[in-house]
XYZ file of C-alpha atoms in Angstrom:
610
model
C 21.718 -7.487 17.520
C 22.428 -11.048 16.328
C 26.196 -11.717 15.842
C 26.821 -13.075 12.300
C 28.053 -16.760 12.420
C 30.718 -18.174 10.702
C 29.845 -20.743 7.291
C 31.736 -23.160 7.761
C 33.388 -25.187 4.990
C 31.079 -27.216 2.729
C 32.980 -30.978 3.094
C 35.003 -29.921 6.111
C 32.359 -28.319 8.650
C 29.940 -29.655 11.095
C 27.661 -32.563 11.216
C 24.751 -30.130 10.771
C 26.487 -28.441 7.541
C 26.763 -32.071 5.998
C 23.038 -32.593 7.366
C 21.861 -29.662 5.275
C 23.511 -30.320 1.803
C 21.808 -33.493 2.148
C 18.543 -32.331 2.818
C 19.199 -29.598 -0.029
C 19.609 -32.350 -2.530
C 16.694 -34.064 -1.243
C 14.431 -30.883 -1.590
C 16.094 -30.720 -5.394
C 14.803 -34.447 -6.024
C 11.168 -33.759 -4.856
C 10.989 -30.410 -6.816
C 12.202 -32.153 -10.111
C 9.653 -34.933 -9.815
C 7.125 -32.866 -8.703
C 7.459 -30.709 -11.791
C 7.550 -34.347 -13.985
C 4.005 -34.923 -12.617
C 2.800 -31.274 -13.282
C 4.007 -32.024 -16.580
C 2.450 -35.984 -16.929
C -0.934 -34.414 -15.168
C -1.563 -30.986 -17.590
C 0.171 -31.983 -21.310
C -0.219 -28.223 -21.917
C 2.496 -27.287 -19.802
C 5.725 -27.084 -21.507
C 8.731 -28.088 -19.779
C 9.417 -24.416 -19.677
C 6.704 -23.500 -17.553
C 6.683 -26.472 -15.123
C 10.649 -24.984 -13.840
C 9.446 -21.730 -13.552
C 6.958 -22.970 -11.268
C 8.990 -24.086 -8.627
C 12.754 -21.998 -9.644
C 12.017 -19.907 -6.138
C 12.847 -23.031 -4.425
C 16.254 -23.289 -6.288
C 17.160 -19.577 -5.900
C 20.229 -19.206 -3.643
C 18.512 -18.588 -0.709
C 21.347 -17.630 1.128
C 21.767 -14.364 -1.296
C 18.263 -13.260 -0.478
C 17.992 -11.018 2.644
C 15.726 -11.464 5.065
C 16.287 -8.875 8.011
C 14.979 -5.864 8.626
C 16.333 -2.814 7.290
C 15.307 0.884 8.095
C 13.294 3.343 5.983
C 15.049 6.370 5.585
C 14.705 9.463 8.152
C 12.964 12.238 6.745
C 10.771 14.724 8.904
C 7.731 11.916 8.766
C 9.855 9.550 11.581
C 11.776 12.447 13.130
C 9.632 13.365 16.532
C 11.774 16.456 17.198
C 10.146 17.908 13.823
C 6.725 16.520 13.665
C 5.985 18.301 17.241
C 7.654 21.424 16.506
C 6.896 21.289 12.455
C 3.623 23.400 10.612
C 2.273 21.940 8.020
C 1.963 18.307 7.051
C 4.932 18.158 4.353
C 2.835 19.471 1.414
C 0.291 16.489 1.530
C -3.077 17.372 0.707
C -6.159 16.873 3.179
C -9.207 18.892 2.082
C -9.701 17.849 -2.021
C -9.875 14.994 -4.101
C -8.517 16.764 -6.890
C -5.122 18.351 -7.139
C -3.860 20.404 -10.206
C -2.330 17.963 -12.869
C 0.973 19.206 -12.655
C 0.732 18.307 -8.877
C -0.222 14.979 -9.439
C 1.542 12.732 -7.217
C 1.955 14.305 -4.324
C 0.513 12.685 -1.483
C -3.252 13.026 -0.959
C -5.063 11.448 1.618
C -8.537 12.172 0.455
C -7.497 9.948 -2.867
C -3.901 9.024 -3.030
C -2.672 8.893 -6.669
C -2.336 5.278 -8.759
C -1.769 3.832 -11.805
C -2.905 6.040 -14.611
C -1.326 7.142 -18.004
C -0.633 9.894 -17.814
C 1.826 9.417 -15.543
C 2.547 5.996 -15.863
C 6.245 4.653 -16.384
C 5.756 2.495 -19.746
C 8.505 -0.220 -19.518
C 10.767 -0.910 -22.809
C 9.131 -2.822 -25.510
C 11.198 -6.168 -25.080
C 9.523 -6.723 -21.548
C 6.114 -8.338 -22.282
C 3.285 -7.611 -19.018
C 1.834 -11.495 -18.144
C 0.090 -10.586 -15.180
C -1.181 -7.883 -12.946
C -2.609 -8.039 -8.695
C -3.553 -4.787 -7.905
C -4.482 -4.364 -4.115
C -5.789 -0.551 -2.599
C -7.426 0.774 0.102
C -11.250 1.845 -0.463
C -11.666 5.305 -1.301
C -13.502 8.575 1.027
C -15.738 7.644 3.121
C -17.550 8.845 6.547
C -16.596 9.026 9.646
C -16.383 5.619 11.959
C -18.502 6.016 14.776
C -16.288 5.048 17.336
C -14.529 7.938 16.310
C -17.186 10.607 16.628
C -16.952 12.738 19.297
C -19.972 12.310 21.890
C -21.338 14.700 20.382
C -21.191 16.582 17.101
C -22.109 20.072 16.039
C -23.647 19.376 12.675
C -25.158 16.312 11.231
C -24.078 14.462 7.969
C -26.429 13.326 5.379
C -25.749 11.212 2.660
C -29.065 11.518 0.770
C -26.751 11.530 -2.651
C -26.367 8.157 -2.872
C -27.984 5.137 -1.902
C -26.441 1.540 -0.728
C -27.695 -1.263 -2.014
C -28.342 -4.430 -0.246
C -30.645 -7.409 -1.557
C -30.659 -10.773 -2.645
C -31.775 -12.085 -5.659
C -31.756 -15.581 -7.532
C -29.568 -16.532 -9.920
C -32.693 -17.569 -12.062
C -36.374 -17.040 -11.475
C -37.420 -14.304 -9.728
C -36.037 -10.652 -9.758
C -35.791 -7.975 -6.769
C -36.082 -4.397 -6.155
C -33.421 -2.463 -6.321
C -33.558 -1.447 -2.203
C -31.089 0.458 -0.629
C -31.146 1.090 2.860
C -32.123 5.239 3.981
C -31.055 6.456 7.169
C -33.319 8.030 8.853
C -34.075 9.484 12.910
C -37.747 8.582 15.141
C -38.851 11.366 16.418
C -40.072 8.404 18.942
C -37.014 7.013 20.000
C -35.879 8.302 23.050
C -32.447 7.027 22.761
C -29.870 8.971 20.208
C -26.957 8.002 19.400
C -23.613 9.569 20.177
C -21.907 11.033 17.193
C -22.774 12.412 14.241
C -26.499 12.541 13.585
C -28.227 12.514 9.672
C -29.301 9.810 7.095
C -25.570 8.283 6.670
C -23.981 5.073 7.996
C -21.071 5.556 10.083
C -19.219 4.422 7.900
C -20.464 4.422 4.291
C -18.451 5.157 1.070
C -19.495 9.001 0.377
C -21.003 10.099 -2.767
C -17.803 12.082 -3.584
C -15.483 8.302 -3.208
C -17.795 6.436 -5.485
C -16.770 9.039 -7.439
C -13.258 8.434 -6.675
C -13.960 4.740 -7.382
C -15.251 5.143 -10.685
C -12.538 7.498 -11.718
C -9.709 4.971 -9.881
C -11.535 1.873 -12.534
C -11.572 4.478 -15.127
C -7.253 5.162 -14.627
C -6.460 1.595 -13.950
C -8.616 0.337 -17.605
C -6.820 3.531 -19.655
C -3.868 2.023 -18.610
C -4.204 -2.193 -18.620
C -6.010 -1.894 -21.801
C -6.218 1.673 -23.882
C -2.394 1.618 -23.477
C -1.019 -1.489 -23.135
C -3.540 -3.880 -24.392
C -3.716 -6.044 -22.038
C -7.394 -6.045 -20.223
C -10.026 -8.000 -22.520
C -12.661 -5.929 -23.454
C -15.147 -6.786 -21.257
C -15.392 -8.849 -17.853
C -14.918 -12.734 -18.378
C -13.144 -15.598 -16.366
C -9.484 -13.891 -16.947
C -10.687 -10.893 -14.296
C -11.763 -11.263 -10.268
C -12.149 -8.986 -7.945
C -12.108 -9.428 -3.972
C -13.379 -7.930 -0.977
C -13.315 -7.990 2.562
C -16.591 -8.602 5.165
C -16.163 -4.989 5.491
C -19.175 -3.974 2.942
C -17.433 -0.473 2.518
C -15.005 -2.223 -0.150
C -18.192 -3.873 -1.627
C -19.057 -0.177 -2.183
C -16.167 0.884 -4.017
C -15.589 -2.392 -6.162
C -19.292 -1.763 -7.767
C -18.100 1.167 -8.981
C -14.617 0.416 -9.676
C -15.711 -2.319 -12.284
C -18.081 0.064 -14.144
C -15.270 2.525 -14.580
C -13.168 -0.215 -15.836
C -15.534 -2.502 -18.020
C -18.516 -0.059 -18.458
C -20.812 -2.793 -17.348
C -23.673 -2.932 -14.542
C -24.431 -6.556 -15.148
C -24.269 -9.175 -11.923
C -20.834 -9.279 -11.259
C -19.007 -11.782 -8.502
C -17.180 -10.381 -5.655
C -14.908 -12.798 -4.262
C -14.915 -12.662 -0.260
C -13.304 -15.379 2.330
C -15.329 -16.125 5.821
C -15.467 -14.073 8.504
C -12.435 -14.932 11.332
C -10.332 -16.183 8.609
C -10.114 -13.367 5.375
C -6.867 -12.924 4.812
C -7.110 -10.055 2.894
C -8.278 -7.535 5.877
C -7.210 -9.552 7.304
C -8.933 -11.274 10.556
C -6.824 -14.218 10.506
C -6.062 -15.107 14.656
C -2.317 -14.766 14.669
C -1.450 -14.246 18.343
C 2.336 -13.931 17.340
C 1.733 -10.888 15.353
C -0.992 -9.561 17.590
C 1.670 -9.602 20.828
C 4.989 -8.283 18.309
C 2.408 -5.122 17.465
C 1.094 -4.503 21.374
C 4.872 -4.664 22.374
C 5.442 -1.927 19.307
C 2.702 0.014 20.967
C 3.810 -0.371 24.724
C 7.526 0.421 25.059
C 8.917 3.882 25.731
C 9.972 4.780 22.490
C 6.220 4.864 21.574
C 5.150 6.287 24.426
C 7.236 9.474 23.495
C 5.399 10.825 21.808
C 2.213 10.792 23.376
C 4.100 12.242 26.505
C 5.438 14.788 23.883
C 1.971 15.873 22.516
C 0.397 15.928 26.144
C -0.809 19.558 25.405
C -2.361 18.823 22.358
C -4.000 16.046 23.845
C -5.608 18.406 26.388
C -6.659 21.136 23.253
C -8.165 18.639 21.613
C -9.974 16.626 24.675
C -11.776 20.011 25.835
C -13.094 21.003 22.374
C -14.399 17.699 21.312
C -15.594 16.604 24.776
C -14.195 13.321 24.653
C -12.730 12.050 28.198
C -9.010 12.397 29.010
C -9.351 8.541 30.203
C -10.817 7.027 26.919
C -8.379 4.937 25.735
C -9.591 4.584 21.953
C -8.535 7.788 21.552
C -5.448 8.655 23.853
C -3.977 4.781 22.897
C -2.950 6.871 19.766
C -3.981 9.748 17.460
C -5.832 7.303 15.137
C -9.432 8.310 16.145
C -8.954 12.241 16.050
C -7.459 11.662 12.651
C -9.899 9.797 11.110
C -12.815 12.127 13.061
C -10.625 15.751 11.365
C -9.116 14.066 7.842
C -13.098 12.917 7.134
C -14.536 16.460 7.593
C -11.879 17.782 5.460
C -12.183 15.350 2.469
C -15.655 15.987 2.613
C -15.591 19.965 2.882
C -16.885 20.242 6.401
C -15.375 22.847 8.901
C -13.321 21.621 11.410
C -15.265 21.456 15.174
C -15.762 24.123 17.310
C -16.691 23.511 21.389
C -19.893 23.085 22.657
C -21.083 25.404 25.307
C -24.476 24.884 26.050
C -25.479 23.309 22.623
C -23.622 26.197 20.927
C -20.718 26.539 18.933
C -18.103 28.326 20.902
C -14.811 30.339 19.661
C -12.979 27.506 20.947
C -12.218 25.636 17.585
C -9.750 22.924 16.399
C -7.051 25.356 13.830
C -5.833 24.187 10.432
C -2.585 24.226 12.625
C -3.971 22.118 15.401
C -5.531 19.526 12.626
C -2.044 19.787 10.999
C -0.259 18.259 13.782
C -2.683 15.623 14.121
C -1.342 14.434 10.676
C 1.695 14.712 10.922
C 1.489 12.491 14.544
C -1.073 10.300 12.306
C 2.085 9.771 9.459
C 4.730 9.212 12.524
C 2.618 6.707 14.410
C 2.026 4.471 11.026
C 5.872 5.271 10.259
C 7.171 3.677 13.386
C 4.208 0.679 13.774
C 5.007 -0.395 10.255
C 8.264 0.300 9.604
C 10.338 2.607 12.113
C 10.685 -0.857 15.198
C 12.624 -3.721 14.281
C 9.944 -5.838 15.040
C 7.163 -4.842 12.138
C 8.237 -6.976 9.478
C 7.805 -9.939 11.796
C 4.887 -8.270 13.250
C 3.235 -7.777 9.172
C 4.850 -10.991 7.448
C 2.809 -13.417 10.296
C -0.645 -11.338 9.942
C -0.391 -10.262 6.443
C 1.456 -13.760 5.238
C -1.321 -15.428 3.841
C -2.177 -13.090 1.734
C 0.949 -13.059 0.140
C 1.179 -16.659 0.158
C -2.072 -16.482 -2.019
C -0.254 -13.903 -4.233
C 2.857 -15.596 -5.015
C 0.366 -19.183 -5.898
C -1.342 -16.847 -8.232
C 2.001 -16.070 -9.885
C 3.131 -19.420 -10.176
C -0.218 -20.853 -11.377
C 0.038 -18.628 -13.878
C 3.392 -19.283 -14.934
C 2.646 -23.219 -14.885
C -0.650 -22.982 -16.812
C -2.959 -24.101 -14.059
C -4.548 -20.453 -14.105
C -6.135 -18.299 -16.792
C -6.521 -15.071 -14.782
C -4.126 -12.275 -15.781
C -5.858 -9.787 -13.577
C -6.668 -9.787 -9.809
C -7.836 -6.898 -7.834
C -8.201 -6.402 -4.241
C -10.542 -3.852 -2.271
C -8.940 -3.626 0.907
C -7.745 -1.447 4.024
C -5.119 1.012 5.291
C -4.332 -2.113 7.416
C -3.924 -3.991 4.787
C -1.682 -1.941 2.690
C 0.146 -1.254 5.898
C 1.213 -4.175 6.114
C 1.990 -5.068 3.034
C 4.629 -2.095 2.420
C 5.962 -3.408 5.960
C 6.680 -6.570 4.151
C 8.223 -4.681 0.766
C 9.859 -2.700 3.396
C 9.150 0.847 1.844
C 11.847 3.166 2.593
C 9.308 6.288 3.221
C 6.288 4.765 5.059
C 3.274 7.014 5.481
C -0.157 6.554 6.582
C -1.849 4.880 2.721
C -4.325 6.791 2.466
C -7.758 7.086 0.690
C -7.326 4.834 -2.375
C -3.771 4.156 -1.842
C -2.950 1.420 -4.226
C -0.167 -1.618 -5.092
C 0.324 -3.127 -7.947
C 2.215 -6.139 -8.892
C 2.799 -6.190 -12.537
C 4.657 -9.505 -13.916
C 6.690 -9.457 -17.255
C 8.612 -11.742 -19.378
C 11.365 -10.341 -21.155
C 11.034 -11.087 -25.070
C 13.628 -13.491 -25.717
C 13.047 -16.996 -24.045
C 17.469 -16.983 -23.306
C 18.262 -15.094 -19.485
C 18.999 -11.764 -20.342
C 21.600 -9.894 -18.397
C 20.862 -6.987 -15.992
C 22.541 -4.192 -14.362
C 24.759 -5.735 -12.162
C 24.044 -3.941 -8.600
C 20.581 -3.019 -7.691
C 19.763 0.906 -7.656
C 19.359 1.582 -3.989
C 19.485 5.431 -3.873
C 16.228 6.980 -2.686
C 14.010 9.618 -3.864
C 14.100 12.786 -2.078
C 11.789 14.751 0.192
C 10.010 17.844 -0.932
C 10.113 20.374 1.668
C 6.420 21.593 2.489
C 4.554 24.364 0.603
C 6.153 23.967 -2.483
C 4.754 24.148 -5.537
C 4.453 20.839 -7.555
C 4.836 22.363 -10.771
C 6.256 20.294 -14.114
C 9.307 21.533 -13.471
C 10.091 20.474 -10.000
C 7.765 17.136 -10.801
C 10.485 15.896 -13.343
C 13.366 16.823 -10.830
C 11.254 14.220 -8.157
C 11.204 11.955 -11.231
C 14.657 12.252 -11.728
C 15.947 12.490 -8.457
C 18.962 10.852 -8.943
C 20.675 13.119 -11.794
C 18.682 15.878 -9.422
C 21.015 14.452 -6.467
C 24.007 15.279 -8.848
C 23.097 18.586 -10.584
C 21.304 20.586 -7.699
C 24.478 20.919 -5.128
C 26.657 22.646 -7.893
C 23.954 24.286 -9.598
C 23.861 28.324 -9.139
C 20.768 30.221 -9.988
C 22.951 33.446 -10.968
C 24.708 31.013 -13.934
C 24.438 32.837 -17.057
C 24.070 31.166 -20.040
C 24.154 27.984 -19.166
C 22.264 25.395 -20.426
C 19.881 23.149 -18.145
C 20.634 18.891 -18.682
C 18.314 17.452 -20.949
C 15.999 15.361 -18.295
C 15.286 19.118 -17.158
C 13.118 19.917 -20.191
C 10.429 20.727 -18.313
C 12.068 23.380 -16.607
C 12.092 25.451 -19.616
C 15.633 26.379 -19.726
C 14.755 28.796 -17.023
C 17.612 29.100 -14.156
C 15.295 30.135 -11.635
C 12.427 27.476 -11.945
C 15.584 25.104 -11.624
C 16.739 26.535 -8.712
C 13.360 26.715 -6.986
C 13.111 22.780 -8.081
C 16.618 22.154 -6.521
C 15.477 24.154 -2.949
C 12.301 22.258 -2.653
C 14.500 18.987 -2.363
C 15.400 17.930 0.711
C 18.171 15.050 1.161
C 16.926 12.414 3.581
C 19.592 11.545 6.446
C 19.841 7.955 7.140
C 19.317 6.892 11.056
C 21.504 3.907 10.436
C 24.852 3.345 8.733
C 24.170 2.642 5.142
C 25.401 -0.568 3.644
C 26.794 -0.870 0.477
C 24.334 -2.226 -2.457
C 25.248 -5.816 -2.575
C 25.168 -7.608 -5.773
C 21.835 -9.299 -6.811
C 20.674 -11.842 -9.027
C 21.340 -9.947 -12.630
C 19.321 -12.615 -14.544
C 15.753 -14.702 -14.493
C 16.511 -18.242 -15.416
C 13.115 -18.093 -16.013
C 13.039 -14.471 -17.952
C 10.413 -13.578 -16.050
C 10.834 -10.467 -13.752
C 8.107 -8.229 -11.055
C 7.899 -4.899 -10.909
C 5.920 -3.562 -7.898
C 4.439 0.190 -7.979
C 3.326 2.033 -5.170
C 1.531 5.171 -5.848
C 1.443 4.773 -9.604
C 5.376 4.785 -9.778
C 8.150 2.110 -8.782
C 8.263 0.581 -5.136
C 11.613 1.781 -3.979
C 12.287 -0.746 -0.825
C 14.983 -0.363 1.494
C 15.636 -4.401 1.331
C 19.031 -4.369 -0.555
C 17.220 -7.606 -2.262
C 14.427 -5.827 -3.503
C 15.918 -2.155 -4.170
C 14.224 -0.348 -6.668
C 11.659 -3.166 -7.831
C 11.634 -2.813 -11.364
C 11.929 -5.772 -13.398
C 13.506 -7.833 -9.954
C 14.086 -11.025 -11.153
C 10.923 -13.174 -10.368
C 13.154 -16.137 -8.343
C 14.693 -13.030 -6.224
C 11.422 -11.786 -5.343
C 9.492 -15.058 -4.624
C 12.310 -16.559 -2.738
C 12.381 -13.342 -0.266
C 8.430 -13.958 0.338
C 8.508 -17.963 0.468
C 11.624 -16.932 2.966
C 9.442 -15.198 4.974
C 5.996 -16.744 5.246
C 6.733 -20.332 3.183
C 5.905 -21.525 -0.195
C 1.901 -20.960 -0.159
C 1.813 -19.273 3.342
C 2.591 -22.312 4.404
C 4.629 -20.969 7.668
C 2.257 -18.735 8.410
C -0.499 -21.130 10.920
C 2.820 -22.190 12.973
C 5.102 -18.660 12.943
C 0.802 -17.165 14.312
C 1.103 -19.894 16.754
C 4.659 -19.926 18.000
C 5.255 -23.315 16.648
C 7.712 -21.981 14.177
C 10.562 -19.431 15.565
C 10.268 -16.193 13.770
C-alpha cells in the first residue's frame, strides 16, 4: 500500500508545488477562453451553460477520490460460504417472471429495471435534463463454445425468426427474410453441441419478449410518468449497439415497446476492433491487469476448492478435464445450466451409449455453479485491487463518450435527451467496476444502468446534506419470502438497521414505525422481515464518510440507478448517487480516464502510469 505523502505548504514547498499552481492557473486561463469562444461560436449558449461545460475541470480535484475501495463482504465474495452454502441467496434462475411483491430481487433470466411501479420519483424541485441508459441484452441461447460435445436434446427456435436484409433507402423494397436453421440429412459433418433450427446464440422468443416488456417499463416511466420522452422517435432519441447482432435483436424490440413504431429505425454501431461499447478496443494494459486477476493464488482458490465439482460436472457433460475454456473458470458451465433454466429445459443427464443415464447435474449441483459464477464476477470486477484500473482503461472510452454527451448537452451543442445502449455482461461489468458497486454480482439477463441528469429548480446552488449517506443496504438471507412487507424493510434499510436489533416479536401492543406500513401492524410479519436481513461484515476497516461537495455551482446533479433503484457505490465520493453534484461526479471520471477519454489510448498503451 502506497504511503500517503505529505502537501506541502502552498508558497513555502517545493519547486514542483510552485510548478503546479502555475500550471493550475494556466489550465484556468485556457478553460475561461475556451468557454468565450463556445460562447462567440454558438450565440445560443448563455453564459450559464458555457461554465457548466467545463466546471469538472475547476472542481477541487484533490477532494475527489480516486482509489479503490472494497465492496462489502456478504456471502457472494466469502469462499468459505459459497462452497459450503445451498442455494444461490434467493436469486431466481428458472423464470422471467417473479410475483410483484418480489420484484427486485435478483433474477438472472431478466434482472429488474426502471419501471413505475417501483420507481423512486425524485422531489418536484429537481427537473430530469437527460437520461443514458446502458443494459445487457435480454435471454438468449446457449453460446456454442459452451455446449457440451454433445447434448441430449436439441433446441429449436422455430417461434421467432431473425431478420437480416438490406434494403435502399429509396427505390426498391426487400423481403422480409430471416434466416431458418435447419440440418442436411447430407452433411456428414455435425456439429458439436446442441442440435435444432436455433443459432447458438440467438435472442429466444421468450427475451424478445423480455425486450418488448423492458421498452414497455422504461417509456411508462420517461414519458407516462414523468413526461419527458417525446411521443414518438425523432432526432432527441438514439439507440446503440454492438457488432454482436444479439443486441440488434433486442433493440428492435425494445423501441417498439417504447415508441409503438416498426418504421426503419437507425441503430448506431462503431467498427469492429474499435466499439467501445462491448467493447473491443486493444488495451493491452487492461488486458494484462485482468490475466494477472485471473492467475494469482487467491483466484486459483477456488478452483482448487471446487476440484470435486469440477470432476461431477466433467463426467456428466463429457467435456475434457484439460479444456481450458471451461476449467479457466466456471463461466462456460454457467452459461451452458443458467440458459436451460431460463428457458424451461431440464438440467443434463450423462450419456451412456446415446442414452440418458441417472447420472444428472442436481438443482444443488447447478446451485453451486451460481453461486461460484457470482464469486468469480465479484472478485474480477470488484473483490482485487487491481479492477478499477483493470475496467477504467478498457471500459474508459465509453465513459469518456458519456460524460461529452453530458456536457454537450449542458452547453447546447446537443439536442438528444435520451441515449440507450444494448450491450453486454462485460460491459456492465465493467462499468459498476468503475462506479465501484459495493455488492457486485454477475448483471445478469437485462441488467440495466441508468444515468439520469437533473437540474434543481432554482438557477442559485442549493445546499445539500452535508456528508454523503454511505451506509449499505443489507443482505437477504436465502429462501425468504419477498413479500411487501419485508420489500419496504430492504427499501428502508437504514431505519430497518435501527429498529430490527431491539425489536421483539412477543411486544404487545406496540405499534410498528410508520415506513413499516406495509407490514400491516402485524409483529410477526415484522419480525420475519427483520430475520431475513442479514448485516454485511466489512473485510476492511471502514473509513469515516468524508465530507463532499454539498452544492452544484452549476445546479445540476446525476443520479445513477442500478437495478431500477439508486447506485449505492462504495467510493466515499460517489456514496449513495442520488442527486451527486454533477462537478463531483465528472471530475471522478475525467480523473480516471481524462476529459473525453482522452487518457485512455496512452493508460491502454503504458504511455501514461495508471
Amino acid at each position: 500500500m502506497d504511503t500517503q505523502r505529505r502537501t506541502s505548504p502552498l508558497l513555502g514547498g517545493t519547486w514542483i508545488t510552485k510548478t503546479l499552481f502555475i500550471l493550475s492557473l494556466m489550465l484556468l486561463f485556457r478553460t475561461v477562453i475556451h468557454e468565450i469562444n463556445i460562447m462567440r461560436t454558438n450565440p445560443g449558449t448563455n453564459f450559464a451553460a458555457a461554465v457548466a461545460a467545463s466546471f469538472a475541470h475547476r472542481v477541487n480535484a484533490a477532494s475527489i477520490d480516486l482509489g479503490w475501495h472494497a465492496p462489502n463482504a456478504t456471502a457472494i465474495n466469502n469462499l468459505t460460504r459459497v462452497i459450503g452454502g445451498s442455494g444461490v441467496y434467493g436469486f431466481v434462475y428458472n423464470t422471467s417472471e417473479v410475483p410483484v411483491d418480489a420484484y427486485g430481487v435478483y433474477n438472472w433470466c431478466n434482472m429488474p429495471h426502471v419501471r413505475a411501479t417501483e420507481y423512486p420519483k425524485p422531489s418536484s424541485e429537481y427537473k430530469l435534463q437527460y437520461v443514458e441508459v446502458i443494459h445487457r441484452h435480454h435471454k438468449r441461447t446457449v453460446y456454442a463454445s459452451n455446449s457440451f460435445p454433445v447434448e441430449s436434446y436439441s433446441w429449436n427456435c422455430d417461434d421467432e425468426g431473425l431478420f437480416y436484409y438490406g434494403q435502399p433507402k429509396s427505390g426498391k423494397k426487400s423481403a422480409h427474410a430471416y434466416w431458418q436453421g435447419y440440418l442436411s440429412a447430407q452433411n456428414p459433418f455435425v456439429p458439436s453441441g446442441f442440435l435444432g433450427s436455433c443459432q447458438f446464440p440467438q435472442i429466444t422468443a421468450g427475451g424478445l419478449e423480455d425486450s418488448w416488456q423492458h421498452g414497455k417499463d422504461l417509456y411508462s416511466v420517461y414519458h407516462d410518468l414523468l413526461g419527458f420522452l417525446p411521443d414518438n422517435t425523432n432526432d432527441k432519441v438514439t439507440f446503440r449497439v454492438t457488432q454482436n447482432v444479439i443486441t440488434s435483436e433486442v433493440a428492435g424490440m425494445v423501441i417498439n415497446g417504447m415508441f409503438g413504431t416498426e418504421a426503419d429505425y437507425p441503430l448506431l454501431i462503431q467498427p469492429s476492433g474499435v466499439d467501445s461499447l462491448e467493447p473491443t478496443y486493444a488495451c493491452s494494459v487492461s488486458s494484462s491487469l485482468f490475466s494477472a486477476i485471473k492467475s494469482g493464488s487467491n483466484w486459483t482458490n477456488h478452483l482448487t476448492a471446487a476440484s470435486s465439482l469440477y470432476s461431477t460436472l466433467d463426467n456428466i457433460s463429457g467435456v475434457s478435464p484439460t479444456d481450458s475454456g471451461f476449467h479457466a473458470s466456471f463461466d462456460h458451465y454457467y452459461d451452458n445450466l443458467s440458459a436451460r433454466q431460463c428457458h424451461a429445459k431440464p438440467l443434463p443427464c450423462k450419456l451412456v451409449n446415446g442414452v440418458n443415464s441417472a447420472t444428472c447435474v442436481t438443482q444443488a449441483i447447478a446451485d453451486e455453479v451460481y453461486r461460484l459464477g457470482n464469486y468469480e464476477y465479484s472478485y474480477i470486477y470488484r473483490d482485487d485491487p487491481r479492477s478499477l484500473a483493470a475496467s477504467a482503461t478498457s471500459y474508459g472510452v465509453w465513459i469518456g463518450e458519456l460524460t461529452t454527451h453530458i456536457r454537450d448537452f449542458i452547453a447546447g451543442k446537443s439536442n438528444v435527451i435520451y441515449r440507450h445502449n444494448v450491450a453486454h455482461d462485460g460491459s456492465i461489468s465493467r462499468l459498476l467496476s468503475l462506479l465501484q458497486l459495493d455488492v457486485m454480482v454477475w448483471p445478469g439477463m437485462g441488467s440495466e444502468v441508468v444515468f439520469e441528469l437533473y437540474k434543481k429548480g432554482s438557477s442559485t446552488p442549493v445546499a445539500m446534506p452535508t456528508t454523503m449517506v454511505t451506509s449499505t443496504p443489507p443482505v437477504v438471507a436465502p429462501n425468504c419470502n419477498h413479500d411487501n412487507c419485508l420489500r419496504q424493510f430492504i427499501q428502508e434499510s437504514s431505519s430497518a438497521s435501527e429498529f430490527c436489533p431491539t425489536f421483539s416479536a412477543s411486544a404487545v401492543g406496540v405499534d410498528l414505525p410508520q415506513w413499516a406500513s406495509s407490514c400491516q401492524n402485524l409483529a410477526k410479519r415484522a419480525s420475519s422481515a427483520c430475520s431475513c436481513i442479514m448485516t454485511p461484515t466489512p473485510t476492511t476497516t471502514t473509513s469515516t464518510p468524508t465530507s463532499t461537495p454539498t452544492s452544484s455551482d452549476s445546479g445540476y446533479f446525476l443520479r445513477v440507478l442500478w437495478k431500477g433503484q439508486i447506485l449505492r457505490s462504495s467510493n466515499p465520493s460517489l456514496g449513495v448517487m442520488d442527486m451527486v453534484p454533477l462537478e463531483t461526479v465528472l471530475a471522478y471520471f475525467d480523473g480516471l480516464v481524462g476529459v473525453g477519454a482522452s487518457l485512455v489510448k496512452g493508460k491502454c498503451n503504458g504511455t501514461i502510469p495508471i
